[in-house]
CSV table of C-alpha atoms and ligand atoms in Angstrom, one decimal:
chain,number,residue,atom,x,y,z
X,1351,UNK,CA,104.9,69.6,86.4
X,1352,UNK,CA,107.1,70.4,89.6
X,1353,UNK,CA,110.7,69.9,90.5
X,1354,UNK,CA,112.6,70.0,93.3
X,1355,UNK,CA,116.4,71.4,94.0
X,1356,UNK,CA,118.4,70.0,96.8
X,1357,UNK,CA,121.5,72.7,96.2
X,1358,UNK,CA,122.0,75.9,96.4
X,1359,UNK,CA,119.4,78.3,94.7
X,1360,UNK,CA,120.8,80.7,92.6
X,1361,UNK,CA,118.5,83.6,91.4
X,1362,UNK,CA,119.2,86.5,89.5
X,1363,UNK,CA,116.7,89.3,90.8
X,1364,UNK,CA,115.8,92.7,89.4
X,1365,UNK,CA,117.0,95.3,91.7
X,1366,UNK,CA,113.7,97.2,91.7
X,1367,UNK,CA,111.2,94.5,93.0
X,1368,UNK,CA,109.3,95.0,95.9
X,1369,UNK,CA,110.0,92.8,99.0
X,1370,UNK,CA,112.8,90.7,97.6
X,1371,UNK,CA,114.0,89.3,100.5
X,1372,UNK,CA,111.0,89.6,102.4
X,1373,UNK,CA,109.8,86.5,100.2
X,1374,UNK,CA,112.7,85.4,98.9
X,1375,UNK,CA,114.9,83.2,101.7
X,1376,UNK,CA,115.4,80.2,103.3
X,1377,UNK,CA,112.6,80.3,105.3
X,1378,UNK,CA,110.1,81.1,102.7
X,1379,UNK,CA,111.4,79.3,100.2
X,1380,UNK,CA,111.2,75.3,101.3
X,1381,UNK,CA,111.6,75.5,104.5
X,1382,UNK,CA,115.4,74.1,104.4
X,1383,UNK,CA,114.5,72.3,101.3
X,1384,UNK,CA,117.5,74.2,99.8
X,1385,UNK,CA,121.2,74.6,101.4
X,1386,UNK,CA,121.1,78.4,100.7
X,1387,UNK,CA,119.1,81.0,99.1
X,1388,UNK,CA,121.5,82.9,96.9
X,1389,UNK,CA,119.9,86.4,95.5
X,1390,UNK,CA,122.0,87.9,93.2
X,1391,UNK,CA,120.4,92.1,92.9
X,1392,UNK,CA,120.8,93.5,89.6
X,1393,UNK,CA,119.6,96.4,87.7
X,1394,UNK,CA,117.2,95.3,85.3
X,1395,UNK,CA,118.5,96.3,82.1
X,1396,UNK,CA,122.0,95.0,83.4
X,1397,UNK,CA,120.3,91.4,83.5
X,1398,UNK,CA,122.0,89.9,80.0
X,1399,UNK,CA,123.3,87.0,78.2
X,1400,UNK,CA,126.6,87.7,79.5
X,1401,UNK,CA,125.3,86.9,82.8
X,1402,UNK,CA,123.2,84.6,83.1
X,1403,UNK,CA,125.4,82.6,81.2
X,1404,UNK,CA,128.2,83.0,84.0
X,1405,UNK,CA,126.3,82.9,87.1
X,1406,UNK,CA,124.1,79.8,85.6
X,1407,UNK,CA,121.0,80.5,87.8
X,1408,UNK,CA,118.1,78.5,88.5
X,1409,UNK,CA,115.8,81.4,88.6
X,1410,UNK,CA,115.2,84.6,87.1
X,1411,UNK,CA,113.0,87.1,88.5
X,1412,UNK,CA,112.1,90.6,86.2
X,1413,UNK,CA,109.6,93.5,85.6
X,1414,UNK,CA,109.4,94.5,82.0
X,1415,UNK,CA,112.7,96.4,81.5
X,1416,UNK,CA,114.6,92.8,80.9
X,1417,UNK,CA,113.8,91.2,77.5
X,1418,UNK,CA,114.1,87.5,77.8
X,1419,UNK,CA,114.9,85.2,74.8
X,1420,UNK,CA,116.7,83.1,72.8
X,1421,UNK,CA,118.9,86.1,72.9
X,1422,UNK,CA,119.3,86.4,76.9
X,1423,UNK,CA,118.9,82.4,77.4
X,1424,UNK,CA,121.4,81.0,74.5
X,1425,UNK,CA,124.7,80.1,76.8
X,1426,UNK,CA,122.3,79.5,79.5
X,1427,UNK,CA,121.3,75.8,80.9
X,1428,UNK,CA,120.5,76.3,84.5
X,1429,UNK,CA,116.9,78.1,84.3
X,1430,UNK,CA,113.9,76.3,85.5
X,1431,UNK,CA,111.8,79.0,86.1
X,1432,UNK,CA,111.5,83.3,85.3
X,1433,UNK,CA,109.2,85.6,86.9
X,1434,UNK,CA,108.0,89.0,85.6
X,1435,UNK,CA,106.7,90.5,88.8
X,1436,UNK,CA,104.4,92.8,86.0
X,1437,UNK,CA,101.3,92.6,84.6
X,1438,UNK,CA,102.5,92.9,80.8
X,1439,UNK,CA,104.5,90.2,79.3
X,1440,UNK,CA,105.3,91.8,76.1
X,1441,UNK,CA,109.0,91.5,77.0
X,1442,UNK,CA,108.8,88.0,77.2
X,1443,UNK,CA,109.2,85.6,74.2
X,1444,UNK,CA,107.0,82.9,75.8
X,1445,UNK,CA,106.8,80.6,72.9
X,1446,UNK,CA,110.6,80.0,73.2
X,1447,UNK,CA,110.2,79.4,76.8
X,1448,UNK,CA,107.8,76.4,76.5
X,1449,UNK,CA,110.5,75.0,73.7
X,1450,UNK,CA,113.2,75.5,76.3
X,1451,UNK,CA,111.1,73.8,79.0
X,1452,UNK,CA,111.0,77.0,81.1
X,1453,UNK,CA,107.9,77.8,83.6
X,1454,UNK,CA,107.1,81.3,83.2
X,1455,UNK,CA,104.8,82.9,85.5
X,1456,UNK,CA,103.9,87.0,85.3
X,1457,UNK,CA,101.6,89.3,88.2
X,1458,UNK,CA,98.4,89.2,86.1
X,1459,UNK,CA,96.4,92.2,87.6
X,1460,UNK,CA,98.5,92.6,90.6
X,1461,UNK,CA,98.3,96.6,90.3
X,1462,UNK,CA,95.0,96.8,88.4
X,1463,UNK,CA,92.9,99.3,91.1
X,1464,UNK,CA,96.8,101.7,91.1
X,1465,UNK,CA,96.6,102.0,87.5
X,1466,UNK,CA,92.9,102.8,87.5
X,1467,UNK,CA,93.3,105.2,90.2
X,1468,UNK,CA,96.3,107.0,88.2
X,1469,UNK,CA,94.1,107.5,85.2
X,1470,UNK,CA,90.9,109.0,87.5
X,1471,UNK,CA,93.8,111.3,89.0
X,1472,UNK,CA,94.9,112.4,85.8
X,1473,UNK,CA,91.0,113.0,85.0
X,1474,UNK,CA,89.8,114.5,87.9
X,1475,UNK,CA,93.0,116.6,88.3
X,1476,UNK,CA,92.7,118.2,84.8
X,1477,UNK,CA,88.9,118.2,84.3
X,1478,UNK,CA,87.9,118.9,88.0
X,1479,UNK,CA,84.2,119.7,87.2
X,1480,UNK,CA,83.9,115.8,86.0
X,1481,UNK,CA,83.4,115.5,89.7
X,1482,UNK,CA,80.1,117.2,89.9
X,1483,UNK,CA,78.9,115.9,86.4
X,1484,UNK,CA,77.0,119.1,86.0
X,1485,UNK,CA,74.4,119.3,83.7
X,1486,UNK,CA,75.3,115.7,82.0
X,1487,UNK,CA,77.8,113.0,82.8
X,1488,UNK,CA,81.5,112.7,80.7
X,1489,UNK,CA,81.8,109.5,79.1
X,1490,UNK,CA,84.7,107.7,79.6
X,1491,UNK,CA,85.7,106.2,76.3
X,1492,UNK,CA,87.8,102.5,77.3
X,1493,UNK,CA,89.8,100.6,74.9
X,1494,UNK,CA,91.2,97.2,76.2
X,1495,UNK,CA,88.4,96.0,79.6
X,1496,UNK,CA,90.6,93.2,81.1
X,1497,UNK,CA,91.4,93.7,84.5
X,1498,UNK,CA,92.5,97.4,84.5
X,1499,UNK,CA,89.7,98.7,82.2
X,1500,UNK,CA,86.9,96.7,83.7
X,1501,UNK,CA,87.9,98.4,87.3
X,1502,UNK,CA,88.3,101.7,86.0
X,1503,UNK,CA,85.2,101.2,84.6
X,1504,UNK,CA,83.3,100.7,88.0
X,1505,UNK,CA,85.0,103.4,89.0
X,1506,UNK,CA,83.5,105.6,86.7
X,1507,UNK,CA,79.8,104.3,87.0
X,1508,UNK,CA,80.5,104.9,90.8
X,1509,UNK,CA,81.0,108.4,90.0
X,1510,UNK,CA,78.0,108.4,87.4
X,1511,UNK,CA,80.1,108.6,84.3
X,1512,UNK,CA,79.0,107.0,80.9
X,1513,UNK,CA,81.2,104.3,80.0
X,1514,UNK,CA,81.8,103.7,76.0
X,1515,UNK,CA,84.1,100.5,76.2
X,1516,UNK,CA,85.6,98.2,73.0
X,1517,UNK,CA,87.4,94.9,73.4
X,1518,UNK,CA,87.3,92.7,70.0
X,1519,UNK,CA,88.4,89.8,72.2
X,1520,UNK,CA,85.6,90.0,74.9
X,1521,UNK,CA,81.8,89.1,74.7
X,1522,UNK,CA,79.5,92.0,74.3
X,1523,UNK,CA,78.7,93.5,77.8
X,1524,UNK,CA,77.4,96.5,79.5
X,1525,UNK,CA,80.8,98.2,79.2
X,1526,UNK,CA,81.9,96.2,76.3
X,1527,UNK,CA,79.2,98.6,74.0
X,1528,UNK,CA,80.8,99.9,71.4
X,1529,UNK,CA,82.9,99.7,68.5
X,1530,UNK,CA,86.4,101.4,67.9
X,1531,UNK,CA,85.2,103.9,66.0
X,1532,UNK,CA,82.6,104.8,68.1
X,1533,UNK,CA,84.9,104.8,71.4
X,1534,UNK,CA,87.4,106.7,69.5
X,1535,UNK,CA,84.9,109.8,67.8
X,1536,UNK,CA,82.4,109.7,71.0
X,1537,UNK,CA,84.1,109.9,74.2
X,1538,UNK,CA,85.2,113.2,76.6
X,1539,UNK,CA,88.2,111.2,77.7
X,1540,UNK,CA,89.9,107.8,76.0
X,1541,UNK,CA,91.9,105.8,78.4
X,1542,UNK,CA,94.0,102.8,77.0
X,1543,UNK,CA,94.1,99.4,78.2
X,1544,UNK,CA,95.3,96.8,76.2
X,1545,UNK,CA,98.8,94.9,76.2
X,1546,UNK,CA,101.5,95.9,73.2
X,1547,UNK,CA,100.6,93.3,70.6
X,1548,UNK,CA,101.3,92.7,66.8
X,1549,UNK,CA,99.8,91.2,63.9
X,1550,UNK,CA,99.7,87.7,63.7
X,1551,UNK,CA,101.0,85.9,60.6
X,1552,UNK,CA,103.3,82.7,60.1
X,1553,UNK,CA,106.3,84.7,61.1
X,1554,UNK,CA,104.6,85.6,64.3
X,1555,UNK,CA,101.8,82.7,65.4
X,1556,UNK,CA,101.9,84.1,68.8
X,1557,UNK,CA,100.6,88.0,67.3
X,1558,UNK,CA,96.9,88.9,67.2
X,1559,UNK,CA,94.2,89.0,65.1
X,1560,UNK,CA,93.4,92.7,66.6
X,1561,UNK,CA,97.4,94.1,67.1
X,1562,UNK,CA,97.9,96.9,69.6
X,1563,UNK,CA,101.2,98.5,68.2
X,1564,UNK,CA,100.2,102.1,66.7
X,1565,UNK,CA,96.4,101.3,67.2
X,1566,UNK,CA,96.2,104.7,67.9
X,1567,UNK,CA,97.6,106.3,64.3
X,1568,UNK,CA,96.9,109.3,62.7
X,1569,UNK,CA,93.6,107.8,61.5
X,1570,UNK,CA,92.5,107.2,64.8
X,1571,UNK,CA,93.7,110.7,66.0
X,1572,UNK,CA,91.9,112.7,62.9
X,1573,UNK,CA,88.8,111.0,63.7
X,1574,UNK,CA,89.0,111.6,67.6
X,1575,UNK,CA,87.3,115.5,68.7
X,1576,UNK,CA,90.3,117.9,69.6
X,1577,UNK,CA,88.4,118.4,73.3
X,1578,UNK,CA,89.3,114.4,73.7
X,1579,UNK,CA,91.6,113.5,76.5
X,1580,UNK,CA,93.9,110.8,75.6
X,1581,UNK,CA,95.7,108.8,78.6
X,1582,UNK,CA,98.3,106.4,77.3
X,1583,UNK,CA,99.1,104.0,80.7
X,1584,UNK,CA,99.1,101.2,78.6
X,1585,UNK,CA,102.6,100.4,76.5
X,1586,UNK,CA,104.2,103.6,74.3
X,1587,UNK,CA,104.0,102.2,70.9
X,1588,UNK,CA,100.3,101.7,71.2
X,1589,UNK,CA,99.9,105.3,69.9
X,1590,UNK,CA,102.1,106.1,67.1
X,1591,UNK,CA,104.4,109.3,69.2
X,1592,UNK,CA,104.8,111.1,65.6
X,1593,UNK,CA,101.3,111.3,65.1
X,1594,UNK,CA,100.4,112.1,68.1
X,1595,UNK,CA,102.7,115.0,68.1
X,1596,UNK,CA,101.4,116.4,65.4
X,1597,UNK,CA,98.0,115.9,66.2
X,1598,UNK,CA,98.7,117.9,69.5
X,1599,UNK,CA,100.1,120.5,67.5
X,1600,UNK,CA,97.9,120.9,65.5
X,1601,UNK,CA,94.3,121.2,67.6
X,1602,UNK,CA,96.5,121.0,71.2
X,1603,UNK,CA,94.2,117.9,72.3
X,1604,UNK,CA,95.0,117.0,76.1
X,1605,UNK,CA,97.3,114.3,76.5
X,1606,UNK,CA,98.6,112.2,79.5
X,1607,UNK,CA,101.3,109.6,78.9
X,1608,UNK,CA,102.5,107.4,81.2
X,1609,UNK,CA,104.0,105.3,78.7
X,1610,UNK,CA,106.5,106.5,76.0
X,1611,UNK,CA,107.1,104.8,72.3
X,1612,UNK,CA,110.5,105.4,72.3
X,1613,UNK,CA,110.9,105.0,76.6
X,1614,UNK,CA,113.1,105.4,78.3
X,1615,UNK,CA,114.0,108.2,76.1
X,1616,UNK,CA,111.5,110.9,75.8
X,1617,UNK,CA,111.7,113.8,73.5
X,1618,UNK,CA,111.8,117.5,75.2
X,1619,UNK,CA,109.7,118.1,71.9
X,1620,UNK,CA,106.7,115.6,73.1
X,1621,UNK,CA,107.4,116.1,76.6
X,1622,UNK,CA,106.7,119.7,76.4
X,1623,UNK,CA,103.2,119.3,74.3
X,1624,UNK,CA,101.6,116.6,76.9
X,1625,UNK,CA,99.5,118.2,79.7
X,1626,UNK,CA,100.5,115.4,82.0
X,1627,UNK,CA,103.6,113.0,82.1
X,1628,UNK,CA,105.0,110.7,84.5
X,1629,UNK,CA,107.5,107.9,83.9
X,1630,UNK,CA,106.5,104.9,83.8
X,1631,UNK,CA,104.7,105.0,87.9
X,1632,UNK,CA,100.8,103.9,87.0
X,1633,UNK,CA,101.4,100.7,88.7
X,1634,UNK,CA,103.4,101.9,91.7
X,1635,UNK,CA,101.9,101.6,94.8
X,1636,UNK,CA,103.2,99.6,97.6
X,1637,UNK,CA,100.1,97.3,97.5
X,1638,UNK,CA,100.7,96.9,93.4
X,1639,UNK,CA,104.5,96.3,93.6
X,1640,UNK,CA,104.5,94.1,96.6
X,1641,UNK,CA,101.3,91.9,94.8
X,1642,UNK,CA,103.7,91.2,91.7
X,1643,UNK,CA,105.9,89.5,94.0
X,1644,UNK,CA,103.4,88.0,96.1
X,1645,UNK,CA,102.0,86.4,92.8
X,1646,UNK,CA,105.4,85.6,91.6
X,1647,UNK,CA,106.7,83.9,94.8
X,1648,UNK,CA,103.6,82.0,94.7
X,1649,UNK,CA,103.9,80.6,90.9
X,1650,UNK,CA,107.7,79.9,92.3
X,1651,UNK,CA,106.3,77.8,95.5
X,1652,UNK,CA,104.0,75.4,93.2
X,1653,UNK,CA,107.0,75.0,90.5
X,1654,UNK,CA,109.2,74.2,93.2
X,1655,UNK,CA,106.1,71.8,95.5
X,1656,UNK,CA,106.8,73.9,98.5
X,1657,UNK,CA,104.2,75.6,100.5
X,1658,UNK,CA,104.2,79.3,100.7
X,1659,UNK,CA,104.9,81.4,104.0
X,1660,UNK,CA,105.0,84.7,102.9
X,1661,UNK,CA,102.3,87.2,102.7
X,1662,UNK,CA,102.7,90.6,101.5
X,1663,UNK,CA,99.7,91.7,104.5
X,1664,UNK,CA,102.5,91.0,107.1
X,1665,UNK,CA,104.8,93.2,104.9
X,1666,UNK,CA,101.7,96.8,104.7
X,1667,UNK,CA,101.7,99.3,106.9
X,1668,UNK,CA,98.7,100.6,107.9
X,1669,UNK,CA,96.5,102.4,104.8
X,1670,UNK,CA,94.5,105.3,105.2
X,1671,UNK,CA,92.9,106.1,102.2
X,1672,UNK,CA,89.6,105.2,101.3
X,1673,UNK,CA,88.0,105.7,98.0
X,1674,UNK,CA,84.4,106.4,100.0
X,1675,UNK,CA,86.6,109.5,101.6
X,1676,UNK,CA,87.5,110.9,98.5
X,1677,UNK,CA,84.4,111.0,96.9
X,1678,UNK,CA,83.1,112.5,99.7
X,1679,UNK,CA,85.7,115.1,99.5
X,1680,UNK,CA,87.3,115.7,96.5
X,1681,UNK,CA,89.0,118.6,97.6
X,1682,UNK,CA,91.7,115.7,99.1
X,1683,UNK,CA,92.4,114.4,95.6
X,1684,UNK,CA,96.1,115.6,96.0
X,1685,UNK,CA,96.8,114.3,99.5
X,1686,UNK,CA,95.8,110.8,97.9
X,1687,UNK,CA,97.5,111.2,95.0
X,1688,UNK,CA,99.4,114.6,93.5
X,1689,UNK,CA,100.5,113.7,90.0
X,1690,UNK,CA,101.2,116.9,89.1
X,1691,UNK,CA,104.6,116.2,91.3
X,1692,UNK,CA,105.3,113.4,89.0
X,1693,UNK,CA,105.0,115.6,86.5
X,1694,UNK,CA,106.9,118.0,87.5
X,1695,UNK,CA,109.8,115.1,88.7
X,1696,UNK,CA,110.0,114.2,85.0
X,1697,UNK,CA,110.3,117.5,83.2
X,1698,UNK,CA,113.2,118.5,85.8
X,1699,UNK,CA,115.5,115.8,84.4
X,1700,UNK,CA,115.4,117.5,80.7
X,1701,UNK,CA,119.0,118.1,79.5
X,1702,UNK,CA,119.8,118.5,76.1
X,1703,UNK,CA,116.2,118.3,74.4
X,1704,UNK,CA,115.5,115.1,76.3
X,1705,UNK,CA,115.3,112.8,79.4
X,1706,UNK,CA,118.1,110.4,79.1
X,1707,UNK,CA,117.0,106.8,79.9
X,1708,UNK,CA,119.6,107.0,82.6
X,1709,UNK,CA,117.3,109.9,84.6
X,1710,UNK,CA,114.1,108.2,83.4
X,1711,UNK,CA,115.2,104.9,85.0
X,1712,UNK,CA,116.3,106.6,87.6
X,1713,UNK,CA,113.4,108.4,89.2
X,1714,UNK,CA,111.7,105.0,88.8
X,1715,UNK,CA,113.9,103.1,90.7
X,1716,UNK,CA,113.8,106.0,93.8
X,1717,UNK,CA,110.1,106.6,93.5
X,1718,UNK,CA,108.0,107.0,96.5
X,1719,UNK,CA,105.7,104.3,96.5
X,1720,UNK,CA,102.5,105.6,96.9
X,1721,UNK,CA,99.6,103.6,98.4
X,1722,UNK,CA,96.2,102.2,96.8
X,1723,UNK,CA,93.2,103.6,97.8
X,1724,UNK,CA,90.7,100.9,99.4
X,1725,UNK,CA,86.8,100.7,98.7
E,2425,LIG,N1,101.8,101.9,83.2
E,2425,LIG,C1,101.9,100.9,84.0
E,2425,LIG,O1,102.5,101.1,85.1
E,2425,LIG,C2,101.3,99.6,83.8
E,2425,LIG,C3,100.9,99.2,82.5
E,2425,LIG,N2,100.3,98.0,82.3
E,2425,LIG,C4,99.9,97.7,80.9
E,2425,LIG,O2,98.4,97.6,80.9
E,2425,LIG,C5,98.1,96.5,80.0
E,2425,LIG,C6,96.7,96.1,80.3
E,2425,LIG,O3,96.7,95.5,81.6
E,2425,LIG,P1,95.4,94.5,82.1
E,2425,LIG,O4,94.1,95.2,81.9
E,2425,LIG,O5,95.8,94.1,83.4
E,2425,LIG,O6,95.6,93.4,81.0
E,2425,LIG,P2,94.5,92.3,80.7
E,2425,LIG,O7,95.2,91.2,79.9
E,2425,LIG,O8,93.7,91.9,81.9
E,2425,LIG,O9,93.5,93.1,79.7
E,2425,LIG,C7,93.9,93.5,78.4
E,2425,LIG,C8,92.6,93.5,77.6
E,2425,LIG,O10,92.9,94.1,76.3
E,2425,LIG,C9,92.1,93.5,75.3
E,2425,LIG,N3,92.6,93.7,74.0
E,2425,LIG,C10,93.7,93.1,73.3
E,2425,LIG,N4,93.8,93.6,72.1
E,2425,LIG,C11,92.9,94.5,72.0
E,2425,LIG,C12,92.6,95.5,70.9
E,2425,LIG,N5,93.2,95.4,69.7
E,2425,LIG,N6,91.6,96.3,71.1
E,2425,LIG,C13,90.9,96.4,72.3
E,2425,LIG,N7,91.1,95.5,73.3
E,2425,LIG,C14,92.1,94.6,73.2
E,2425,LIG,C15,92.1,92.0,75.7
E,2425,LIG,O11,91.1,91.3,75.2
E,2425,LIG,C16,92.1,92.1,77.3
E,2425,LIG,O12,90.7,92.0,77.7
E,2425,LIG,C17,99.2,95.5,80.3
E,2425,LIG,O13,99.3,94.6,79.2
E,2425,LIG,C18,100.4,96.4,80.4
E,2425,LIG,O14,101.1,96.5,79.2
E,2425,LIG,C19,100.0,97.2,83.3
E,2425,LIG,C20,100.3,97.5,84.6
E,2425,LIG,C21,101.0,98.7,84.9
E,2426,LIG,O1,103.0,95.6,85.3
E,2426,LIG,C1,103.3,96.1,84.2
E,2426,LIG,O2,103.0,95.7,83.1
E,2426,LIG,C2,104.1,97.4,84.2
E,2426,LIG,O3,104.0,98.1,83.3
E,2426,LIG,C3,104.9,97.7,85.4
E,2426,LIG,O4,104.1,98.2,86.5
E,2426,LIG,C4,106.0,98.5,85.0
E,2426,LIG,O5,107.0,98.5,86.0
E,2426,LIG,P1,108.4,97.9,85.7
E,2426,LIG,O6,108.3,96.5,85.4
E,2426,LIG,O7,109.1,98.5,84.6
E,2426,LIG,O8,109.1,98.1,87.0
């Protein structure tokens, strides 16, 4: 159903998304239909009951550092429609919004190639000679094959890789091949995909029949070789951080995290066991930011019966980096992307036996958006 406003448009915006104003004015947002376009720019976690209940908006636009709920929405009667410029909607109760009459739109897939091309970094920058595939091929173990494990998964037959893929929720396929088990006690590398999810029951109708939190446990872990990369890019509390630090202590398995179960507070203690860590950045790119919004802005056009203007092409400089390039040269792997600076970025801002979500939300806010790689 679509509504129009003939008043002012009041949205509440997090700070941190890409192109804002770029899509959200006057001009591309009715042409005139509204007096003014009033964007009010706040830090994400600052977006709260308090004020949204003051400032009344009619929208709400968010990544996933703003939990929205009866919580956030109880003094609130002014919002028609919230955006979560991100792919993952676990910070969203959406069941409450369709009570409340709320259209809720997220960025399904908008940064799907950045995340798989932060995971074949990590890979390629740790185990170099997967380039070659010497004498036989790595398998590349994927749990969740949506739209970020499906594309990393063409990624890796492009490079001749054996994909070992499981997703409960998905007909059987040529990456869809294997069970759990098998993906966890079979694979060179394990790269996970999935949203953060819990267990359905009649306190929770909207969980899942397969829940993501702590999927990886310290079952999963014992049963998973010591020489098995794990790459977390997913949501933290997918892998259970206390078993995983012991497991790493105990058989110092690889481990990339990108996603932290207690973010954005990470222990000094992990920090210092993972051979690759980076806050929070797998989706950053300028083409996976500015698509968020781009898909949001849209869903915000067809609520509000307007037609779009705005197209995040206008908004890209040129891009220079082409997957067929790298492959070609692999030696260029850190002119397209060096994650060992994000690394490094991250462990700079220990004080006190941790990074302080301050710092960690920081360097997010100020990264340097990097830019995806075309095929
Ligand atoms: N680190 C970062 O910057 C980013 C992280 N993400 C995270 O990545 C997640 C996945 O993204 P997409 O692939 O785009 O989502 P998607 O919704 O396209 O795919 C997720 C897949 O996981 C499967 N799945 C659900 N439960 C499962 C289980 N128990 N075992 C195996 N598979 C299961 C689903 O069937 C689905 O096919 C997002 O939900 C988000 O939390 C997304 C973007 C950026
Ligand atoms: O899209 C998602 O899902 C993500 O995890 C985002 O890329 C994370 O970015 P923020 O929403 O926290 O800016």
């Amino acid at each position: 159903m679509t509504s129009k406003i003939n008043h002012k448009l009041t949205i509440i915006a997090d700070s941190n998304i890409a192109g804002l104003e770029d899509f959200f004015n006057e001009n591309t947002l009715g042409q005139n239909t509204y007096q003014t376009v009033n964007i009010i720019k706040v830090a994400g976690r600052d977006i709260n009951a308090q004020l949204v209940a003051k400032l009344q908006p009619d929208v709400l636009l968010i990544r996933s550092v703003t939990k929205v709920d009866a919580t956030l929405l109880a003094d609130n009667h002014s919002v028609k429609f919230i955006g979560s410029a991100t792919i993952g909607t676990d910070h969203v109760d959406q069941g409450y919004l369709v009570e409340r009459n709320i259209t809720f739109a997220n960025a399904a897939g908008c940064s799907k190639h950045s995340v798989a091309q932060y995971v074949l970094t990590a890979i390629l920058t740790l185990r170099p000679e997967y380039w070659q595939q010497l004498s036989t091929s790595p398998t590349l173990g994927i749990i969740g094959l949506g739209n970020i494990g499906s594309i990393l998964a063409q990624y890796a037959t492009d490079l001749g890789w054996q994909v070992l893929g499981y997703d409960p929720l998905l007909p059987a396929s040529n990456i869809n091949n294997a069970s759990f088990d098998e993906v966890i006690s079979q694979s060179d590398v394990i790269s996970l995909h999935v949203p953060l999810t819990d267990k359905k029951d009649s306190n929770n109708p909207s969980g899942s029949d397969y829940p993501t939190r702590h999927l990886i446990n310290k079952t999963a872990l014992d049963a998973m070789p010591s020489e098995t990369l794990l790459i977390n890019s997913a949501r933290g509390p997918v892998i259970d951080a206390a078993a995983l630090q012991a497991d790493i202590e105990s058989n110092e398995r690889q481990v990339v995290l990108d996603v932290f179960e207690h973010e954005p507070y990470i222990s000094e203690q992990l920090l210092s066991k993972l051979a690759i860590a980076t806050p929070h950045i797998a989706g950053y790119t300028l083409e996976g930011k500015l698509r968020g919004t781009q898909m949001v802005y849209d869903a915000l056009c067809e609520e509000f019966a307007v037609t779009p203007t705005q197209a995040m092409q206008q908004l890209l400089p040129v891009n220079m980096y082409l997957w067929s390039e790298l492959k070609a040269y692999p030696d260029r792997l850190i002119k397209f992307y060096d994650i060992m600076q994000d690394d490094r970025e991250l462990r700079e801002k220990v004080t006190n036996g941790q990074v302080s979500g301050v710092d960690f939300d920081q360097l997010r806010r100020d990264y340097h958006l990097r830019r995806e790689w075309q095929l």
